[in-house]
mmCIF file of C-alpha atoms in Angstrom:
data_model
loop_
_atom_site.group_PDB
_atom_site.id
_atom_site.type_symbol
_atom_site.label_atom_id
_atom_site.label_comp_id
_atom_site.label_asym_id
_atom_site.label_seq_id
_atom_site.Cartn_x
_atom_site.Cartn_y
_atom_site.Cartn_z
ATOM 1 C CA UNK A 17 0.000 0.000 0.000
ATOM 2 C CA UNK A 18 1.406 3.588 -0.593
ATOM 3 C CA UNK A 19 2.060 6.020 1.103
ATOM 4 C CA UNK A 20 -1.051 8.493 2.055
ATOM 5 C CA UNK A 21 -1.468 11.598 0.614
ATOM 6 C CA UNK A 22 -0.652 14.583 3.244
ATOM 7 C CA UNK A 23 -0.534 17.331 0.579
ATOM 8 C CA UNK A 24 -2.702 18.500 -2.587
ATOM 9 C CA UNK A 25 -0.403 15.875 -4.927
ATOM 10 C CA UNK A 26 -0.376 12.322 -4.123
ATOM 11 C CA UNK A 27 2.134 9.139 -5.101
ATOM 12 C CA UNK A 28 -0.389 7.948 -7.635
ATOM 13 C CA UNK A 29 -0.334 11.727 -8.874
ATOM 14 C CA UNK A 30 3.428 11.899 -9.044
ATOM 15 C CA UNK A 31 3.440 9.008 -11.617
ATOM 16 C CA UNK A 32 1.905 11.202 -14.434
ATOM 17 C CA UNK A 33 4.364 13.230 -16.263
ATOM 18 C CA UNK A 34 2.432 16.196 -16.720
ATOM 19 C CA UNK A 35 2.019 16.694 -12.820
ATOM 20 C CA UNK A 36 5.495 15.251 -12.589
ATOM 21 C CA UNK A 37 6.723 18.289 -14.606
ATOM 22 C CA UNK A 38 4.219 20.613 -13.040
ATOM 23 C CA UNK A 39 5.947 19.221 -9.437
ATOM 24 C CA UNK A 40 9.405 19.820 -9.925
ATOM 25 C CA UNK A 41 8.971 23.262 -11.567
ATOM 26 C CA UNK A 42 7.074 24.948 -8.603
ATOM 27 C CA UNK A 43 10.281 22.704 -6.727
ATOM 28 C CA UNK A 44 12.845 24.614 -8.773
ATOM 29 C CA UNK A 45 10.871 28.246 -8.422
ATOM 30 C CA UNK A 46 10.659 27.405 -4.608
ATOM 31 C CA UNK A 47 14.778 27.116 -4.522
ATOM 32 C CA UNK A 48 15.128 29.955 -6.643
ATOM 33 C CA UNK A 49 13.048 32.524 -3.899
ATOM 34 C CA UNK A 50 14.505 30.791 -0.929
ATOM 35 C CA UNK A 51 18.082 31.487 -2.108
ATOM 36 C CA UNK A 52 17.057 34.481 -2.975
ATOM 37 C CA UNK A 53 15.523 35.280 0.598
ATOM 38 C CA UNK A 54 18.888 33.568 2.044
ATOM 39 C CA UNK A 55 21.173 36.138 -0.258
ATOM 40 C CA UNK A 56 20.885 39.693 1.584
ATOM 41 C CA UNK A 57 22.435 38.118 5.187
ATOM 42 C CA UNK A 58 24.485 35.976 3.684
ATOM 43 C CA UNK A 59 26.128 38.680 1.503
ATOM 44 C CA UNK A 60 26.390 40.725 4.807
ATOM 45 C CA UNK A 61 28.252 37.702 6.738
ATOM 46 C CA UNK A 62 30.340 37.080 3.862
ATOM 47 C CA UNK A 63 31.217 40.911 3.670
ATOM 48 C CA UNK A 64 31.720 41.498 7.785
ATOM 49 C CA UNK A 65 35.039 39.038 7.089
ATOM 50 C CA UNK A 66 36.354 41.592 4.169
ATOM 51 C CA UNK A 67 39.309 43.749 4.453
ATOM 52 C CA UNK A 68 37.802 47.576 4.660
ATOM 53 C CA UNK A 69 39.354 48.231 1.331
ATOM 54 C CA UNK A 70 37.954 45.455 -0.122
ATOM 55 C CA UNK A 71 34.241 47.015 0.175
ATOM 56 C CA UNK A 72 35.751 49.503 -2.630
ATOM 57 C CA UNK A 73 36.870 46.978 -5.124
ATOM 58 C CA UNK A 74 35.360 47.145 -8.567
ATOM 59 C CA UNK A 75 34.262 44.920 -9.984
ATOM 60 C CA UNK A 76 32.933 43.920 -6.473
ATOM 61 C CA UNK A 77 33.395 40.424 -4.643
ATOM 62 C CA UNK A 78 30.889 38.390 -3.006
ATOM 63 C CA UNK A 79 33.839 36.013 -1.384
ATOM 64 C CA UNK A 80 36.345 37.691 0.455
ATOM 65 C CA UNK A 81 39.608 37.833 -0.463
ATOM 66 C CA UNK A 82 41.003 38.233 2.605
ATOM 67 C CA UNK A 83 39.786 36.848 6.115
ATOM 68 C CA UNK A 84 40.328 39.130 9.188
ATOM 69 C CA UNK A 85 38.595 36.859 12.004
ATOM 70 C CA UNK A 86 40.270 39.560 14.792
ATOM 71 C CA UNK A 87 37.589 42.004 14.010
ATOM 72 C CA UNK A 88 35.173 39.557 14.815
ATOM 73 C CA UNK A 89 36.583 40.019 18.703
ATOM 74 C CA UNK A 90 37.230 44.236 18.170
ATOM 75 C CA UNK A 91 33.733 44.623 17.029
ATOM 76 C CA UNK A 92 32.216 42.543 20.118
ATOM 77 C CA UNK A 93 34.361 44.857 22.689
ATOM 78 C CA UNK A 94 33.914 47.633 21.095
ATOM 79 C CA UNK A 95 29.855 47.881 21.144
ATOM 80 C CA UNK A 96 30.253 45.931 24.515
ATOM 81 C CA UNK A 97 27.885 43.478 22.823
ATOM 82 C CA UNK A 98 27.072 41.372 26.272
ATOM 83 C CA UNK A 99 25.416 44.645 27.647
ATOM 84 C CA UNK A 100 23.589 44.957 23.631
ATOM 85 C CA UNK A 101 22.285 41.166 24.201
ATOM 86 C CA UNK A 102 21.516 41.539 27.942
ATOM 87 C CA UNK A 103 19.035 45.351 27.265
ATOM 88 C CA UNK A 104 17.283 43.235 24.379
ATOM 89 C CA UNK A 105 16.915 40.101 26.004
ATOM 90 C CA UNK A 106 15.261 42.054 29.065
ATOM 91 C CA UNK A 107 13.297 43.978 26.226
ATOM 92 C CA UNK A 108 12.179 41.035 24.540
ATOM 93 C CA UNK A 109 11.375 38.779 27.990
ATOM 94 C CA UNK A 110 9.252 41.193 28.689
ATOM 95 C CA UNK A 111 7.434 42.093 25.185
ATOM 96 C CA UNK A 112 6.626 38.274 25.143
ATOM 97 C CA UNK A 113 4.873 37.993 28.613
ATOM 98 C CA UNK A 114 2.802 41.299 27.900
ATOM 99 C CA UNK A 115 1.682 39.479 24.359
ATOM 100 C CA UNK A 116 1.107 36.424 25.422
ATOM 101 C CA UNK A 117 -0.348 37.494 28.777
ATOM 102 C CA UNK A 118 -2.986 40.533 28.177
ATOM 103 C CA UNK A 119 -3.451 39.836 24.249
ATOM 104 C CA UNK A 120 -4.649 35.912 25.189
ATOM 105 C CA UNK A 121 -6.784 38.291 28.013
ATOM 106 C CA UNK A 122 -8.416 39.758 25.672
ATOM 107 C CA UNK A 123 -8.741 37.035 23.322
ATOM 108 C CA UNK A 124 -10.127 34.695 26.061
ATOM 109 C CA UNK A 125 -12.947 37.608 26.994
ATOM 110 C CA UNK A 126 -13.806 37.709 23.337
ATOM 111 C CA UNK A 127 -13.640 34.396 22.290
ATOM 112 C CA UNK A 128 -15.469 31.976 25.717
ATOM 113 C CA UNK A 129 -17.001 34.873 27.941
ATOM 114 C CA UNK A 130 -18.459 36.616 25.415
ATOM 115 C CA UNK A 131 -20.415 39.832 27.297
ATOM 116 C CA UNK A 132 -22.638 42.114 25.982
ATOM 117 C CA UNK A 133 -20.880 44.197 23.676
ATOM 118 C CA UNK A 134 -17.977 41.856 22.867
ATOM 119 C CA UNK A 135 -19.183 42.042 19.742
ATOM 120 C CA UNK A 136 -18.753 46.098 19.410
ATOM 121 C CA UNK A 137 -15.211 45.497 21.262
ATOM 122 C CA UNK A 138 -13.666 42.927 18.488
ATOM 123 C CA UNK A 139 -14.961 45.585 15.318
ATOM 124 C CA UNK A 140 -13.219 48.032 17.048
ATOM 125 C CA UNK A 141 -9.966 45.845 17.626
ATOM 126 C CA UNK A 142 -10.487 44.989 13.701
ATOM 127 C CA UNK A 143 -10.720 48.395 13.223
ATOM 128 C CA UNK A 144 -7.492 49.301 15.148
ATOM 129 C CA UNK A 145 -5.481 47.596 12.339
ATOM 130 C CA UNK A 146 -6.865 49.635 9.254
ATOM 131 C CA UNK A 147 -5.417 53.269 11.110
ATOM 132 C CA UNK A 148 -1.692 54.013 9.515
ATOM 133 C CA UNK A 149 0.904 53.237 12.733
ATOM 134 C CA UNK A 150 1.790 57.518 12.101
ATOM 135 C CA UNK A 151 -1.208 58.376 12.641
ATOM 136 C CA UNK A 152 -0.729 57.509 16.351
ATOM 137 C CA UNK A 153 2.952 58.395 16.742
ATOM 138 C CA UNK A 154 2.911 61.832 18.363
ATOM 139 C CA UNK A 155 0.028 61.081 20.502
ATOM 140 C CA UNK A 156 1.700 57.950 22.041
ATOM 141 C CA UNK A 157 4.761 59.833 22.334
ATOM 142 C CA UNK A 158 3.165 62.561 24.296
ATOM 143 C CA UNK A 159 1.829 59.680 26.463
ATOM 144 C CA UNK A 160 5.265 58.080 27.117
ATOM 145 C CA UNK A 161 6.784 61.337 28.618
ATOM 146 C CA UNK A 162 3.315 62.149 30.649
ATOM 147 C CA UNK A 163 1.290 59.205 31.221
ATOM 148 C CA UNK A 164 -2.421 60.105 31.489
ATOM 149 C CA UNK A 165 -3.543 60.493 35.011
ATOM 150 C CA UNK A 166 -0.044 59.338 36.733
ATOM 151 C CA UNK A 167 2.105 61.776 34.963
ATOM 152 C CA UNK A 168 5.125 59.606 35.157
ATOM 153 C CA UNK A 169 7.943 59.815 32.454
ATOM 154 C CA UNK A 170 8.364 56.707 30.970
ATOM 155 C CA UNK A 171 10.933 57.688 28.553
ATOM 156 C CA UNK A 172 14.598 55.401 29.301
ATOM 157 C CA UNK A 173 12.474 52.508 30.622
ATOM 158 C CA UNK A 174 11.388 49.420 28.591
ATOM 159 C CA UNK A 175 8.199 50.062 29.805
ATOM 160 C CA UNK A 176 6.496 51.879 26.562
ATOM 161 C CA UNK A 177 7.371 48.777 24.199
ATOM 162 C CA UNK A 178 6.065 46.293 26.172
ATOM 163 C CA UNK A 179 2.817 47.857 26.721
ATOM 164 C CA UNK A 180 2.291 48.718 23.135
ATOM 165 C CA UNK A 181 2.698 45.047 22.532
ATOM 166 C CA UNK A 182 0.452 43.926 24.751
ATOM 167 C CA UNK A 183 -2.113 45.506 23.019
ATOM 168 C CA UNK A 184 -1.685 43.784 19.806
ATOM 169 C CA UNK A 185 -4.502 43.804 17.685
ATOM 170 C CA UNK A 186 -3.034 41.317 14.814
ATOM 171 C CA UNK A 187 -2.072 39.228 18.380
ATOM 172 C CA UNK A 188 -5.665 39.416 19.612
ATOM 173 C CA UNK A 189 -7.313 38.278 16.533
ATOM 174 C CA UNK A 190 -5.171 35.203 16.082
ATOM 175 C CA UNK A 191 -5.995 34.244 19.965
ATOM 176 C CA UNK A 192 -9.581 34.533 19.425
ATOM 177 C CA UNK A 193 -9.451 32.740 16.336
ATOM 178 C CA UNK A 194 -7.801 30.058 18.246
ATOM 179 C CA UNK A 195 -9.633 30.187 21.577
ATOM 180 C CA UNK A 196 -12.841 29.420 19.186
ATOM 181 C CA UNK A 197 -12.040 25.964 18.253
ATOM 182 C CA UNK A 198 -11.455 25.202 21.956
ATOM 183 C CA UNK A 199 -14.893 23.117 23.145
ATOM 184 C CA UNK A 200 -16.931 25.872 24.933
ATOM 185 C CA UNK A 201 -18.084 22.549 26.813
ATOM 186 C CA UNK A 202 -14.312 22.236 28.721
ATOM 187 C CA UNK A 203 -14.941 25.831 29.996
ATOM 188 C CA UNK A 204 -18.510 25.501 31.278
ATOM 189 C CA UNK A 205 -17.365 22.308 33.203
ATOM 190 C CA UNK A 206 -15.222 23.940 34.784
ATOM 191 C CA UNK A 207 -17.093 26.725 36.021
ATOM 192 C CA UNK A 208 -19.622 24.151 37.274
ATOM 193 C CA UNK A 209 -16.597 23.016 39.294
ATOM 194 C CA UNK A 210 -16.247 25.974 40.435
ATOM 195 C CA UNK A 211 -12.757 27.472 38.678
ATOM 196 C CA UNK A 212 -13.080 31.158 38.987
ATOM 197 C CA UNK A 213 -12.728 33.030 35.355
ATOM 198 C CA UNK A 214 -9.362 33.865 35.506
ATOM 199 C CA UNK A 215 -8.786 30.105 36.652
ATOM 200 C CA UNK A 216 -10.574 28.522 33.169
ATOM 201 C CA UNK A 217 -8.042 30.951 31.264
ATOM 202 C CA UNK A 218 -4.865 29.641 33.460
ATOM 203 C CA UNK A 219 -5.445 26.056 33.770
ATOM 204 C CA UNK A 220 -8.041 24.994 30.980
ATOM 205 C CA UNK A 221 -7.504 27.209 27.793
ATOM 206 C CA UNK A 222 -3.954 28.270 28.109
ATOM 207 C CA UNK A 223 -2.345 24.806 28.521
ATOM 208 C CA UNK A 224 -4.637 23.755 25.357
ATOM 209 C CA UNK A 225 -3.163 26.389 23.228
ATOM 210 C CA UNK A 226 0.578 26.143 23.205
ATOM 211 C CA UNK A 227 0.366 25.668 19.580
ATOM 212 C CA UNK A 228 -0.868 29.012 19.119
ATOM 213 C CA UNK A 229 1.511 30.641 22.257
ATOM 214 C CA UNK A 230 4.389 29.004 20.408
ATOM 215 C CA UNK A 231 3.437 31.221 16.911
ATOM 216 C CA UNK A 232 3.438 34.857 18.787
ATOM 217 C CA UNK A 233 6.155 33.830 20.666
ATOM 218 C CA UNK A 234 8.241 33.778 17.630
ATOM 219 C CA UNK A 235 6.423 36.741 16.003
ATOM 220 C CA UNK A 236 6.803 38.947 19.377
ATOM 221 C CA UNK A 237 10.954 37.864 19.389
ATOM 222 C CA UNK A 238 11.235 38.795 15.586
ATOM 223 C CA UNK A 239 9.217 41.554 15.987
ATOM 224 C CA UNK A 240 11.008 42.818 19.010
ATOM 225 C CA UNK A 241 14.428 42.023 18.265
ATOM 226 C CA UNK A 242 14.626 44.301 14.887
ATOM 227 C CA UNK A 243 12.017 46.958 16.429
ATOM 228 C CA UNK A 244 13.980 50.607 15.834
ATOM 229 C CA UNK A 245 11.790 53.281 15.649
ATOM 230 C CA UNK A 246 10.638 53.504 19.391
ATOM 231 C CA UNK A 247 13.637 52.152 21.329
ATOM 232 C CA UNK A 248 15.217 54.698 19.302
ATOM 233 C CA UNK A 249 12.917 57.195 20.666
ATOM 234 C CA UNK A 250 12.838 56.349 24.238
ATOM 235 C CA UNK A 251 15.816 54.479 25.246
ATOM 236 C CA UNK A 252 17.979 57.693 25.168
ATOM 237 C CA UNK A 253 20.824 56.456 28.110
ATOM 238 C CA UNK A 254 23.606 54.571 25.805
ATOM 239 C CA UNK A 255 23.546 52.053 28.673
ATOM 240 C CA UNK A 256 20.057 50.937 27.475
ATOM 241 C CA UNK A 257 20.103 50.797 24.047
ATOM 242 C CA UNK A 258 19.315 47.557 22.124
ATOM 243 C CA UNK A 259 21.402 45.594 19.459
ATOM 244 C CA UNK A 260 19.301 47.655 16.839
ATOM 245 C CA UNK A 261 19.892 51.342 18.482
ATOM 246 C CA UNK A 262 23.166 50.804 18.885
ATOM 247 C CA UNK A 263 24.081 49.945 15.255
ATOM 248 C CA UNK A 264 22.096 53.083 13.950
ATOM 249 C CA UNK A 265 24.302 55.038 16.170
ATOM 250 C CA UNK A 266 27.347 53.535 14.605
ATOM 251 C CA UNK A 267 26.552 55.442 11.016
ATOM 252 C CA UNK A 268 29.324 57.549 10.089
ATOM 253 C CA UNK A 269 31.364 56.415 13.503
ATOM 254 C CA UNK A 270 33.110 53.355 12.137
ATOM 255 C CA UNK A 271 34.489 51.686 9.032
ATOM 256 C CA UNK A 272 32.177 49.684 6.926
ATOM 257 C CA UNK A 273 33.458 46.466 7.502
ATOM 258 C CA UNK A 274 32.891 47.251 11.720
ATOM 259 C CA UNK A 275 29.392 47.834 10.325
ATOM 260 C CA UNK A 276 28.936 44.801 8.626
ATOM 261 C CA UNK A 277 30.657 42.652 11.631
ATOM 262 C CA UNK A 278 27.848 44.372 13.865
ATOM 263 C CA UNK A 279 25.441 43.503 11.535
ATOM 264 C CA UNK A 280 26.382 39.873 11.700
ATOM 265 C CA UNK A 281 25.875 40.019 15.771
ATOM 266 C CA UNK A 282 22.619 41.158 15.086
ATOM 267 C CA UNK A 283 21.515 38.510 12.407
ATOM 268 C CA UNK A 284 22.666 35.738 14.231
ATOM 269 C CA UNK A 285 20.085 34.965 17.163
ATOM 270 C CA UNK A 286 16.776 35.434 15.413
ATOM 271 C CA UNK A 287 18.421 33.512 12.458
ATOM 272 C CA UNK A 288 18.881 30.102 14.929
ATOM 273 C CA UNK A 289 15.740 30.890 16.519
ATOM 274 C CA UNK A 290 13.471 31.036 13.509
ATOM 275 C CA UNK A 291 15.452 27.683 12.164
ATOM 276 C CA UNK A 292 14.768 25.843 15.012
ATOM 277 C CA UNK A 293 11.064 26.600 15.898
ATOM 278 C CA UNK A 294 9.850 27.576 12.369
ATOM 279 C CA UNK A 295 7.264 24.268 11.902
ATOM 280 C CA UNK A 296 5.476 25.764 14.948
ATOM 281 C CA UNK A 297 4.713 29.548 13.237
ATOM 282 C CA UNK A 298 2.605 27.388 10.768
ATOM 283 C CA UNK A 299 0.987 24.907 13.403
ATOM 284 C CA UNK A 300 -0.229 27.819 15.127
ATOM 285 C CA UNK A 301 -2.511 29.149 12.538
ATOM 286 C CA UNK A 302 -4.071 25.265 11.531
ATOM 287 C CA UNK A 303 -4.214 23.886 14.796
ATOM 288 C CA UNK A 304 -7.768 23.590 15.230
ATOM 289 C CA UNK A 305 -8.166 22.923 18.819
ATOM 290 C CA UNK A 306 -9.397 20.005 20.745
ATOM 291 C CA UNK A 307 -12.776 18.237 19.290
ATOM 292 C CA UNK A 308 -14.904 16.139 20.864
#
């Protein structure tokens, strides 16, 4: 017996030459984008290992010539890249717990409690993502230096990105989404039990979604790892920039090939993460929770 069919062409499909063809073409297309994808950080890898006068050369190389590896070392002091790691690291832990935390919130109240005017609530979240991101610059800005009712300055804190993030509307939508294939039967149950509401979402929905938690895990790490504009805005105390802020800064500081060895540094991590947990992005959006 063959093998079953887990995509739209199957083993008995394979065997005609016309689909045969048809296969291997969208194959060869599929290699061609990919290394295509792959070329831009590659090229910048290759080029962080040039000789400075090398970036010059005409016509110009994509393997160097010469291999420095001790800039590799210079570049790391230099930019004190431990502190670089440590500020994003702290940015990013805590970008992911406000995402996964008060977006799944607010996914959870949309999706299983469902008040009156939940309804009202999600057209405005849909809404939310049709408004340009300027138009709300200088207003959140203005809110960051003199937070509404407090009056605290938030500015040189991490505190204004992670907030922002945890109101995600792209975030919310994909939790509700997913919350709705969870049995609405496994929440009633347990409030019958008597789990409070906050209870359901900790011990019954969020342990049935780690499909889903996995996905904006990666998306809030990718996101917040090459995120510029507002670190750039409010982390204004060199000792708390981020990988990102701190190679801006370097324009018209250093040589090009420093540039490109900080570049590197900063491709590196997100690169290993996305290879390793990539499957689950996917999984994420076509899990269809638990039936029965």
């Amino acid at each position: 017996m063959g093998k079953p069919m887990t995509g739209i062409i199957g083993v008995l499909d394979l065997k005609r030459p016309g689909v045969k063809l048809l296969y291997w073409a969208v194959f060869a297309i599929m290699i061609g984008v990919s290394l295509l994808c792959l070329l831009p950080p590659l090229w910048i890898m290759l080029s962080s290992l040039k000789d400075v006068k090398e970036f010059f050369t005409i016509p110009p190389t994509i393997i160097p010539q010469t291999l420095d590896l001790s800039k590799i070392v210079s570049t790391w002091k230099l930019l004190d890249f431990g502190r670089l790691y440590l500020n994003t690291f702290i940015m990013t832990a805590g970008c992911l717990l406000f995402a996964l935390v008060f977006n799944g919130l607010l996914g959870y109240f949309l999706s299983k409690l469902r008040p009156r005017g939940s309804s009202f609530i999600f057209g405005m979240v849909l809404w939310t993502m049709l408004l340009p991101n300027t138009l709300g610059m200088v207003p959140i800005f203005k809110n960051i230096i003199d937070f509404p009712v407090l009056h605290i300055n938030f500015s040189n804190t991490f505190w204004p990105m992670w907030m922002m993030i945890g109101a995600n509307a792209f975030y919310v939508i994909v939790f509700k989404g997913f919350f709705d294939n969870i049995p609405h039967a496994l929440v009633e149950a347990a409030r019958i039990d008597g789990c409070s509401l906050l209870g359901i979402f900790w011990r019954i929905v969020l342990p049935l979604s780690k499909p889903v938690m996995m996905a904006i895990t990666i998306f809030t790490i990718q996101a917040t790892w090459s995120d510029f504009f507002w670190p750039y805005m409010v982390l204004k105390d060199q000792s708390l920039w981020t990988v990102i802020v701190a190679i801006f800064n370097l324009k018209g500081t250093t040589t090009l090939d420093i540039q490109f060895v900080a570049l590197t540094f900063s491709i590196i991590p997100p690169a290993i993460l996305f290879l390793f947990f990539q499957k689950y992005i996917m999984q994420g959006f076509t899990f269809s929770g638990i039936k029965g």
